[in-house]
Tab-separated table of C-alpha atoms in Angstrom:
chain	number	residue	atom	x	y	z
A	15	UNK	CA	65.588	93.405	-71.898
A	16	UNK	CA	68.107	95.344	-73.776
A	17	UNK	CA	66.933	97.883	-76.274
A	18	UNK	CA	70.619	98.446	-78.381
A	19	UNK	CA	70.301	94.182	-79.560
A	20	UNK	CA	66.396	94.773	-80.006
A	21	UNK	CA	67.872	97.912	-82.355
A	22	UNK	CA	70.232	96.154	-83.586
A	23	UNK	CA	68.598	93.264	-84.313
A	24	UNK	CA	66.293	95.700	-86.799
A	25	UNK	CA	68.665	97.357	-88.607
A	26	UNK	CA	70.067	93.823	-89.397
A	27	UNK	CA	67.083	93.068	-90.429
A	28	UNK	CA	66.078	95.838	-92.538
A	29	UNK	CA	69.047	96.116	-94.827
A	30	UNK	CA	68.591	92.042	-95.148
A	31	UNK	CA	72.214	91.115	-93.047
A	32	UNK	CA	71.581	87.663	-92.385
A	33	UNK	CA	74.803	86.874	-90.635
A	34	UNK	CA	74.128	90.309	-88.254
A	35	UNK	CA	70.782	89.314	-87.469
A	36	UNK	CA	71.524	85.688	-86.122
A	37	UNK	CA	74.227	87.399	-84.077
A	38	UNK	CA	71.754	90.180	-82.857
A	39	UNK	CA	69.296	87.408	-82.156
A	40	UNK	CA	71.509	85.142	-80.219
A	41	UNK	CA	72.433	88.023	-78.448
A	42	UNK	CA	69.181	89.032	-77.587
A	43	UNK	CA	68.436	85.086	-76.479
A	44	UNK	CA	71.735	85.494	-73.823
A	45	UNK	CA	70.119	88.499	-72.433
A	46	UNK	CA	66.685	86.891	-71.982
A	47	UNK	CA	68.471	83.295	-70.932
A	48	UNK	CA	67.916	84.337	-66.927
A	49	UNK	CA	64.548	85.842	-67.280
A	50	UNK	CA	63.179	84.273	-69.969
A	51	UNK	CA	64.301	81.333	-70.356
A	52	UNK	CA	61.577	79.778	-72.867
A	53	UNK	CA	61.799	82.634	-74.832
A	54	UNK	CA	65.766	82.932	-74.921
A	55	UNK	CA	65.020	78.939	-76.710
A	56	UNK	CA	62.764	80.044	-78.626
A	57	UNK	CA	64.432	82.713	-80.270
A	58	UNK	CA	68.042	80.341	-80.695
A	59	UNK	CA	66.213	77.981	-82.495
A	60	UNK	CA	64.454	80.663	-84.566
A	61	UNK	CA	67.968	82.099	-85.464
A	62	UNK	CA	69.140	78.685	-86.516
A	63	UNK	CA	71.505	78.532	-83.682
A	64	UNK	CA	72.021	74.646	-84.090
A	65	UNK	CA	72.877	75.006	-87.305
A	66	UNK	CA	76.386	77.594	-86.847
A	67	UNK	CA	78.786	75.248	-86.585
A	68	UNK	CA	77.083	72.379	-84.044
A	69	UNK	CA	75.612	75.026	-82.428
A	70	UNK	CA	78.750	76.429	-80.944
A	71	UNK	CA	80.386	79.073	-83.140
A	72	UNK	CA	84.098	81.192	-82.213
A	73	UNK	CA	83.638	84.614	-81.074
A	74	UNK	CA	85.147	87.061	-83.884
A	75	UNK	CA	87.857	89.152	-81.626
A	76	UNK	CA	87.124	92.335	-83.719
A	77	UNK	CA	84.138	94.612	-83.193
A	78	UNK	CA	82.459	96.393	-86.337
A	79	UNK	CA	80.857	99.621	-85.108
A	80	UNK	CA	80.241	98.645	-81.251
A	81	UNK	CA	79.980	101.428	-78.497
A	82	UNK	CA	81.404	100.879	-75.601
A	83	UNK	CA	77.978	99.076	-73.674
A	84	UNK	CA	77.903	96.694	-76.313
A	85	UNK	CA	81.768	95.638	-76.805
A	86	UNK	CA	81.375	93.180	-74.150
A	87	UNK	CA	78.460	90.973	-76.570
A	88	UNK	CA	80.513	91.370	-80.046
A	89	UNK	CA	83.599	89.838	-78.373
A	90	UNK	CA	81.554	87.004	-76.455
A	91	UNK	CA	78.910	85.394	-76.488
A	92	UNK	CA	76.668	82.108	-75.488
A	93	UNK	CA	75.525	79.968	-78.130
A	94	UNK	CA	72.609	77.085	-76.763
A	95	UNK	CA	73.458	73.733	-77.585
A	96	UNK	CA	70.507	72.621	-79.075
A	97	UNK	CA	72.140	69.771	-80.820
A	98	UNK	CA	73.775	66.766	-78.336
A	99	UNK	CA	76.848	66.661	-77.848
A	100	UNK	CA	78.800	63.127	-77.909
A	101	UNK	CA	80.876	62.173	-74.673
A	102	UNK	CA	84.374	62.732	-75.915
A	103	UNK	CA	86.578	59.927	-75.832
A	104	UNK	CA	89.015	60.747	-72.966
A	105	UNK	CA	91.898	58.992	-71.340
A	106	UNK	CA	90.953	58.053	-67.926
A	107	UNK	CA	93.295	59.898	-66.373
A	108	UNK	CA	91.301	62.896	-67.818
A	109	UNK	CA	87.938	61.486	-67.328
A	110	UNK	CA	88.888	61.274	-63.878
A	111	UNK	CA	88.771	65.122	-63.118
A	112	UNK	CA	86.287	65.788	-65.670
A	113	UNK	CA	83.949	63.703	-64.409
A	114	UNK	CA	84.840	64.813	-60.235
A	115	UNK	CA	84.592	68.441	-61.734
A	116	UNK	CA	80.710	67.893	-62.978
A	117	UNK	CA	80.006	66.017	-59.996
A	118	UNK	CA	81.002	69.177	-57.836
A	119	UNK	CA	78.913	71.214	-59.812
A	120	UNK	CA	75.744	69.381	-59.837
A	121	UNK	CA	75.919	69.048	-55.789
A	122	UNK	CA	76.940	72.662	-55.392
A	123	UNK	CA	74.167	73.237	-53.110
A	124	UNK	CA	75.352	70.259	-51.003
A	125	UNK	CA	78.707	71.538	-50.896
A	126	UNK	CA	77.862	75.000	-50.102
A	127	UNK	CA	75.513	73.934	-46.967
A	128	UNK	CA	78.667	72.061	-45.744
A	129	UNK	CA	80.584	75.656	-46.706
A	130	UNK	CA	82.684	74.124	-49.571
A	131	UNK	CA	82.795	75.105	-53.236
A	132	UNK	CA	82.718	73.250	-56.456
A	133	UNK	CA	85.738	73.591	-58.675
A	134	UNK	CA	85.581	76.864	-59.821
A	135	UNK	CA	88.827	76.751	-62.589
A	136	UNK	CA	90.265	73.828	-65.046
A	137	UNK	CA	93.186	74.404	-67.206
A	138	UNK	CA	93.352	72.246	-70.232
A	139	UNK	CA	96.814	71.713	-71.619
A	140	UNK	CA	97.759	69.566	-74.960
A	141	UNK	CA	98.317	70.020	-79.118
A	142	UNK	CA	95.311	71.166	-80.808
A	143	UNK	CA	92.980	68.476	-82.157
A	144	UNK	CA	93.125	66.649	-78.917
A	145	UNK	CA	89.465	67.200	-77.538
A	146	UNK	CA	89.664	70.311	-75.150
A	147	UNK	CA	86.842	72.379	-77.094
A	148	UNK	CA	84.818	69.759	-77.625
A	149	UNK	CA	85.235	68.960	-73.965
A	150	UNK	CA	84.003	71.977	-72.856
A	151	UNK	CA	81.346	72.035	-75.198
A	152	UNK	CA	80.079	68.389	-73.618
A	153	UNK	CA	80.455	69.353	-70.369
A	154	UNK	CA	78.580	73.016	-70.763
A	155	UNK	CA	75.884	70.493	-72.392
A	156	UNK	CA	76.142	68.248	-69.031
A	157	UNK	CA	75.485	70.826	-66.758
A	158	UNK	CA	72.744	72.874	-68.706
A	159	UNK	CA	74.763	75.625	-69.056
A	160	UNK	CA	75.690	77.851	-71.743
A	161	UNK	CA	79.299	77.953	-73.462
A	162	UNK	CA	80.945	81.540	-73.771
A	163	UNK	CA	84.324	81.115	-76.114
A	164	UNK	CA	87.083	83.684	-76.280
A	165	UNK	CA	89.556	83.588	-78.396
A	166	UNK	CA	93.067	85.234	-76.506
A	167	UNK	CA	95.066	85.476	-79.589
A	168	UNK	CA	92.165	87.197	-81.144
A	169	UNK	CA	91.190	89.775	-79.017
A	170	UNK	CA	95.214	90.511	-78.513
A	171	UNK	CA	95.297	91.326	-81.835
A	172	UNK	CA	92.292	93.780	-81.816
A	173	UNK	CA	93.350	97.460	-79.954
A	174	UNK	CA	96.147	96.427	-77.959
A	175	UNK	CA	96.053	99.539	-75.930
A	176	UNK	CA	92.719	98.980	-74.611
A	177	UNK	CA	93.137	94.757	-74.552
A	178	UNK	CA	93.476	94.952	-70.226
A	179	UNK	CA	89.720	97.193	-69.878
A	180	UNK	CA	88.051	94.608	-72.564
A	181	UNK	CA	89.039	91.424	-71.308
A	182	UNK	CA	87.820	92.609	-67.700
A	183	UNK	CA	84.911	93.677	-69.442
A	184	UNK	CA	84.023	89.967	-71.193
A	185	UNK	CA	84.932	88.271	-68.244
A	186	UNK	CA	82.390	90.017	-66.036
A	187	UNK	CA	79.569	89.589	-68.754
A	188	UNK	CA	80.310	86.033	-68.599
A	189	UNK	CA	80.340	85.727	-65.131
A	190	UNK	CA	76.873	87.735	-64.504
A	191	UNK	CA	75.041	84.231	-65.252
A	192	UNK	CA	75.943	80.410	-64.817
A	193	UNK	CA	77.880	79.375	-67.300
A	194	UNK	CA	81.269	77.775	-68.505
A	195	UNK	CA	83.980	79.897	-70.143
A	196	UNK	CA	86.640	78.796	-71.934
A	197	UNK	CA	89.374	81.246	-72.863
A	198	UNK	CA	91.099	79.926	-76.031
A	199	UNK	CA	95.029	79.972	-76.499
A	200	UNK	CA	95.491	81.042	-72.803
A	201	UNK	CA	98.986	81.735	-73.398
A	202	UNK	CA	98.530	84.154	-75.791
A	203	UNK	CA	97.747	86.757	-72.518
A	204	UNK	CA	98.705	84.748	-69.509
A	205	UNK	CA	102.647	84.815	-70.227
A	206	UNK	CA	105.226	85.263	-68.034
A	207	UNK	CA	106.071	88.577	-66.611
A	208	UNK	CA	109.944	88.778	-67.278
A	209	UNK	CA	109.159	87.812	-70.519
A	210	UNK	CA	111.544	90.247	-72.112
A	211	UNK	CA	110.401	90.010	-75.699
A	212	UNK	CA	106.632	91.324	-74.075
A	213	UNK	CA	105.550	94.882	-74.365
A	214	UNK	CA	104.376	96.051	-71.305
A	215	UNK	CA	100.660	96.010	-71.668
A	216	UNK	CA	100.830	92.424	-71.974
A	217	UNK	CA	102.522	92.179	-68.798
A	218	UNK	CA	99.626	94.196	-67.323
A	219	UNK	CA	97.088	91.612	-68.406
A	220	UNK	CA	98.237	89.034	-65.881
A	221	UNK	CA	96.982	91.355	-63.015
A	222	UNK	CA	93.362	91.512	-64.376
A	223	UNK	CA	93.398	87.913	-65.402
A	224	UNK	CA	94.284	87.295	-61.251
A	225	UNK	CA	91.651	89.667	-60.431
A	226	UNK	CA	89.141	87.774	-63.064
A	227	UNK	CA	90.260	84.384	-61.729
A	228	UNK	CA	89.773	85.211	-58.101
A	229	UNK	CA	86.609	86.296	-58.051
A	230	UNK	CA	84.911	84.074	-60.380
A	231	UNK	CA	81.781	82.850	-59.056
A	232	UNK	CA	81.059	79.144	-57.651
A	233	UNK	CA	77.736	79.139	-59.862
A	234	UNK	CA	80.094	78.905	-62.891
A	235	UNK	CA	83.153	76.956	-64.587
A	236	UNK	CA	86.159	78.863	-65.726
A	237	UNK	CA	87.995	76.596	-68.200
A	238	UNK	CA	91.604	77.966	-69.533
A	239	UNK	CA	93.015	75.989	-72.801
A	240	UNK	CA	96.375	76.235	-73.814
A	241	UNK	CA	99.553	74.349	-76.169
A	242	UNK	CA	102.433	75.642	-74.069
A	243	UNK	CA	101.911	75.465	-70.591
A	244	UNK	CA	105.679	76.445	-70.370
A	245	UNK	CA	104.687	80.157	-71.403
A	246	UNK	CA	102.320	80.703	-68.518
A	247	UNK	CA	103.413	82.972	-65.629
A	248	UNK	CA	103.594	80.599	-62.494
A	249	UNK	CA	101.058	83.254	-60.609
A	250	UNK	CA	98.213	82.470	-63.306
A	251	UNK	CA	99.142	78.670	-63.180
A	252	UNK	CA	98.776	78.522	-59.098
A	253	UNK	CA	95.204	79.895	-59.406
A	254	UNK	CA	93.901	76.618	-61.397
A	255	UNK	CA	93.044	73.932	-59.248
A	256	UNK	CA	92.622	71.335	-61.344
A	257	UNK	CA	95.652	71.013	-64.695
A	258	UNK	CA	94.616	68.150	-67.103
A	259	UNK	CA	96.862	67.329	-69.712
A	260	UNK	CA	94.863	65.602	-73.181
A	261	UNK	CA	97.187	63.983	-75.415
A	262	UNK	CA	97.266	62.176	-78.559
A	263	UNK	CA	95.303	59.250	-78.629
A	264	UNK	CA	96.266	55.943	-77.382
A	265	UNK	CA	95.906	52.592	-79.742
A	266	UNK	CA	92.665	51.720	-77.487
A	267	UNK	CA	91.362	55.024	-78.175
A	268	UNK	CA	92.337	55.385	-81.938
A	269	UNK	CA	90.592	52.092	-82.289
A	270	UNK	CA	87.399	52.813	-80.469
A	271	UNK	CA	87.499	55.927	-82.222
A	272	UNK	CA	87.403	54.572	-85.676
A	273	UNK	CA	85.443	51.901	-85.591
A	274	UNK	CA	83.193	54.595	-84.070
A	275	UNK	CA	83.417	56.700	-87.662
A	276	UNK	CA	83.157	53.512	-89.655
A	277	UNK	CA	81.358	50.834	-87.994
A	278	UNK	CA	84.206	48.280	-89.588
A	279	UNK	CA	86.118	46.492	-86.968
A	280	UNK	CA	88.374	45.808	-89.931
A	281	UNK	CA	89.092	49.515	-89.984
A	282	UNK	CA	89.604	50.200	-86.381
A	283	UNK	CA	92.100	46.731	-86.039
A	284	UNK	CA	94.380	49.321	-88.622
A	285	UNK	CA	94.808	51.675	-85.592
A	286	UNK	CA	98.531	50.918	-85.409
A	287	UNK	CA	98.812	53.533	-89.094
A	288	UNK	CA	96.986	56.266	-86.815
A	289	UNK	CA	100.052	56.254	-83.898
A	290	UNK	CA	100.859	60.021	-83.074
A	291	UNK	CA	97.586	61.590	-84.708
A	292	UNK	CA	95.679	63.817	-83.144
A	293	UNK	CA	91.474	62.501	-82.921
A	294	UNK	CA	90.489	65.970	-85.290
A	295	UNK	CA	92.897	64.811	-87.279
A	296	UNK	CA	91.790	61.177	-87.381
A	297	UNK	CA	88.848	62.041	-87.810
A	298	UNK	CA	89.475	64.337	-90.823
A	299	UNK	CA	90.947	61.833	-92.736
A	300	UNK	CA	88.437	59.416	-91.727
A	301	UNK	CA	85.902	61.240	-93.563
A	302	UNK	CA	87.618	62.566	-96.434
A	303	UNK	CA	88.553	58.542	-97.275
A	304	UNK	CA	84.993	57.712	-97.129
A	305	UNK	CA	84.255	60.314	-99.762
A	306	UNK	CA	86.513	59.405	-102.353
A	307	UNK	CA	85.696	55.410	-101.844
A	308	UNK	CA	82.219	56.358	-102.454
A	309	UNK	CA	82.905	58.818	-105.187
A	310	UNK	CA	85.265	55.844	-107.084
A	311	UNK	CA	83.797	53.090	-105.912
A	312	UNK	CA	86.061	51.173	-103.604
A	313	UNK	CA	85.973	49.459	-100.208
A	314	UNK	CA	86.180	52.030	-97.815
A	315	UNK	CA	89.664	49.486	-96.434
A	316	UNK	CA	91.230	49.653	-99.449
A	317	UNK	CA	91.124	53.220	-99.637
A	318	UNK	CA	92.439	53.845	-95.637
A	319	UNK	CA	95.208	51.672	-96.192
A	320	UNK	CA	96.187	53.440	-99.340
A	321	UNK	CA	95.869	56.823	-98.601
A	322	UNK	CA	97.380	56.728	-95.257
A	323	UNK	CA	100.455	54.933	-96.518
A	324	UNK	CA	101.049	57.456	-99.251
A	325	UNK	CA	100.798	59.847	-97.109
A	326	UNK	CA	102.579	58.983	-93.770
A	327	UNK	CA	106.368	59.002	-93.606
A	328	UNK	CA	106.611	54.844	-92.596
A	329	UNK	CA	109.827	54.657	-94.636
A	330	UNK	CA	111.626	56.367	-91.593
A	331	UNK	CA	110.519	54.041	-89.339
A	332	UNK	CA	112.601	51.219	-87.761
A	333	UNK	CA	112.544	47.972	-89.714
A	334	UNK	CA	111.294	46.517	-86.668
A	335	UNK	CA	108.337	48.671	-86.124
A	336	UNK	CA	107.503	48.743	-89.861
A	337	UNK	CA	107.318	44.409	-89.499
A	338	UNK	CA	105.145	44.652	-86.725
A	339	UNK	CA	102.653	46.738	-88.456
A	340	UNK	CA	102.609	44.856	-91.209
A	341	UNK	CA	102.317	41.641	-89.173
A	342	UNK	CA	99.305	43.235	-87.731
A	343	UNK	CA	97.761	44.414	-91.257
A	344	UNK	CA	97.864	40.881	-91.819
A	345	UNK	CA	96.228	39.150	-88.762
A	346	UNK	CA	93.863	42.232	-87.717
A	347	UNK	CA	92.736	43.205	-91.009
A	348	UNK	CA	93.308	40.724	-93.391
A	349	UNK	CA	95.644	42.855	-95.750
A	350	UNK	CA	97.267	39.895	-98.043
A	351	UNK	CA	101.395	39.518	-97.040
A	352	UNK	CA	101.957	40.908	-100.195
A	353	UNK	CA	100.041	44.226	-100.130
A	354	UNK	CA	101.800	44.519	-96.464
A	355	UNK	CA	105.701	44.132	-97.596
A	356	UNK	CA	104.673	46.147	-100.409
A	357	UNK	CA	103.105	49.230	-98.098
A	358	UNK	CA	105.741	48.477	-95.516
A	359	UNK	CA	108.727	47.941	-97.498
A	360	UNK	CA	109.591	44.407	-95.459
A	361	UNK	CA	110.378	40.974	-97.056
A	362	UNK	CA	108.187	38.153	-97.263
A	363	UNK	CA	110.970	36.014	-94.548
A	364	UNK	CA	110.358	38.721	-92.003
A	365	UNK	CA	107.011	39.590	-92.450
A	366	UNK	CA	106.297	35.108	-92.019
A	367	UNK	CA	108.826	34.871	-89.270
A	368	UNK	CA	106.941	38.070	-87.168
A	369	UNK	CA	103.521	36.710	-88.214
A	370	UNK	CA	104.681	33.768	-86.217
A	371	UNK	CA	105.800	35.267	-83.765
A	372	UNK	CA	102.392	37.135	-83.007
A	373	UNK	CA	100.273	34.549	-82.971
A	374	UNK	CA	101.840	32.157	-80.279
C-alpha cells in the first residue's frame, strides 16, 4: 500500500479539499485494485467515483505540488466504472475489429497456450464527437478492466523539457496492471520527425513512444485516438495493428440514435436534418430541444424541426436535396406541405410532384 496517497489523502482531508480527497482516494483504490480488489471498490464508491463525470473523468496534465514518485498518479489515473456503460452505436465496419479485438482478449489464455497474442494496440482515427472515448470506455467496461486517460496535448503543454521522462513514466504505471489506455489527441506527440516547424524535444518523443509501444504487455489494451492521422510519423503508425476509422453517422445510425434519445419514431424518421453531425453533437441538441419544449410547453417535434432549421445552413443546399427532405418531412413525419416549403424554401408544385415521386 502506498503511504504518500494514504498522506495525502489526510491532508486533503484535514483542510476539508473535497476535490483532492476524491483524487487521493481514487488513487489509493488504483493502488489497492491488484491486491485488494474489494477494498479498491469499496473505497471508489465511497469517493463517489460514479458520480465524476459517468465515472470516467480526464486526467488534468498539470501537477500541483507532486514529487517526483508521485508525478506518474497526478497525470494518470484509473477511474472504476461503476455505472454501465451503453454499447456505442458503431458502423459495422468498426464493430467488426472492436468486437475481434475483445474476443482476443477474453481468450488470451487460449491464444497464449497456442503461443499467439491478443491485439495488443488500436488506433482510433475520426472528428471528435464520433464515439472513440466512449468506445474505450465500453470496451474497458467489457473486459473488467480499468480505463487510464491521457490527455497528449495536455501533458505537452506542462514542462516541455521534461515531457519525454514523464510520458515514459505514465506509460509504465499504466502498464504495471491490466488495463486499457487511451492516449488522447495522439498527434499532439506522435508527429512526424521532419516536421520542420517541431522543436526538437518533440521529435525525441517518438523514440519513447516506440519503446512504450513495443513493449506493452499482452495482459493490456493500448488504444491511440487521434483527428489527423496525416500528422503521425509513419514509424508510430506501423506499430498499430489494428487502424479504425469512426465517422459521422450514417442515416441508419442517426435514426436509431434518436429514436433512442426520444422514444418518437416521428423524431428519428427526421434523421435526414441530422446529415453530417457528429452523435455528441446529435445528441447535444437532442437534449437541449427537450428542455425548452418542456420548459414552453410544446411537442418535443415541433420544437426539433424548428430549432434545427433555424439553425442549419439548408438555404445552401441544392434545390434538389432541399425537395427531398421536405418530401420526407412530409411522408416520415407528418410535417404539413406547408410547414415543409416554408422550412425548405420549395414550392408547393415541387414539393407534390417529389411526394409522388417517393411513394411509387
Amino acid at each position: 500500500m502506498n503511504g504518500k496517497i494514504i498522506v495525502r489523502l489526510v491532508e486533503a482531508a484535514l483542510t476539508g479539499n473535497i476535490d483532492q480527497v476524491r483524487m487521493a482516494a481514487n488513487l489509493l483504490s488504483s493502488d489497492l485494485y491488484s491486491s485488494h480488489p474489494e477494498l479498491s471498490r469499496q473505497i471508489a464508491s465511497a469517493s463517489g467515483a460514479s458520480g465524476l463525470r459517468g465515472s470516467l473523468e480526464r486526467v488534468s496534465p498539470h501537477p500541483v505540488r507532486v514529487s517526483n514518485n508521485t508525478l506518474q498518479e497526478s497525470l494518470i489515473r484509473p477511474e472504476p466504472a461503476l455505472l454501465p456503460v451503453e454499447s456505442p452505436l458503431l458502423a459495422s465496419e468498426v464493430r467488426g475489429p472492436i468486437e475481434q479485438a475483445l474476443s482476443e482478449h477474453k481468450s488470451r489464455k487460449k491464444l497464449e497456450e497456442n503461443q499467439l497474442e491478443p491485439v495488443k494496440t488500436l488506433m482510433f482515427i475520426g472528428p471528435p464527437g464520433v464515439g472513440k472515448t466512449m468506445t474505450a470506455r465500453w470496451m474497458a467496461q467489457q473486459l473488467g478492466l480499468p480505463l487510464f486517460i491521457l490527455d497528449l496535448a495536455g501533458v505537452m503543454s506542462s514542462q516541455l523539457g521534461k515531457t519525454g521522462s514523464n510520458l515514459r513514466s505514465v506509460i509504465e504505471h499504466a502498464a504495471s496492471r491490466p488495463s486499457v489506455l487511451l492516449l488522447d489527441e495522439f498527434d499532439a506527440i506522435a508527429k512526424k520527425r521532419n516536421d520542420e516547424t517541431d522543436v526538437g524535444e518533440l521529435k525525441r518523443l517518438v523514440a519513447v513512444l516506440l519503446q512504450a509501444i513495443d513493449s506493452w504487455p499482452s495482459t493490456s489494451l493500448l488504444i491511440a485516438a487521434t483527428n489527423h492521422a496525416e500528422l503521425l510519423d509513419p514509424a508510430i503508425w506501423r506499430r498499430f495493428e489494428e487502424k479504425i476509422s469512426f465517422e459521422n453517422p450514417d442515416d441508419t445510425q442517426i435514426k436509431s440514435l434518436i429514436e433512442h434519445l426520444t422514444d418518437d419514431k416521428k423524431i428519428a424518421s427526421l434523421f435526414m436534418l441530422f446529415r453530417g453531425m457528429s452523435y455528441s453533437d446529435i445528441k447535444t441538441f437532442i437534449i437541449r430541444c427537450k428542455k425548452i419544449s418542456l420548459i414552453n410547453d410544446v411537442s418535443l417535434i415541433d420544437q426539433v424541426i424548428s430549432t434545427r432549421i433555424s439553425e442549419a445552413s439548408f438555404g445552401s443546399l441544392p434545390l434538389k436535396d432541399r425537395t427531398q427532405i421536405a418530401a420526407l418531412m412530409v411522408i416520415e413525419s407528418g410535417v404539413s406541405q406547408r410547414q415543409a416549403c416554408q422550412l425548405m424554401d420549395v414550392s408547393r408544385p415541387t414539393l407534390a410532384k417529389e411526394i409522388q415521386a417517393q411513394k411509387i
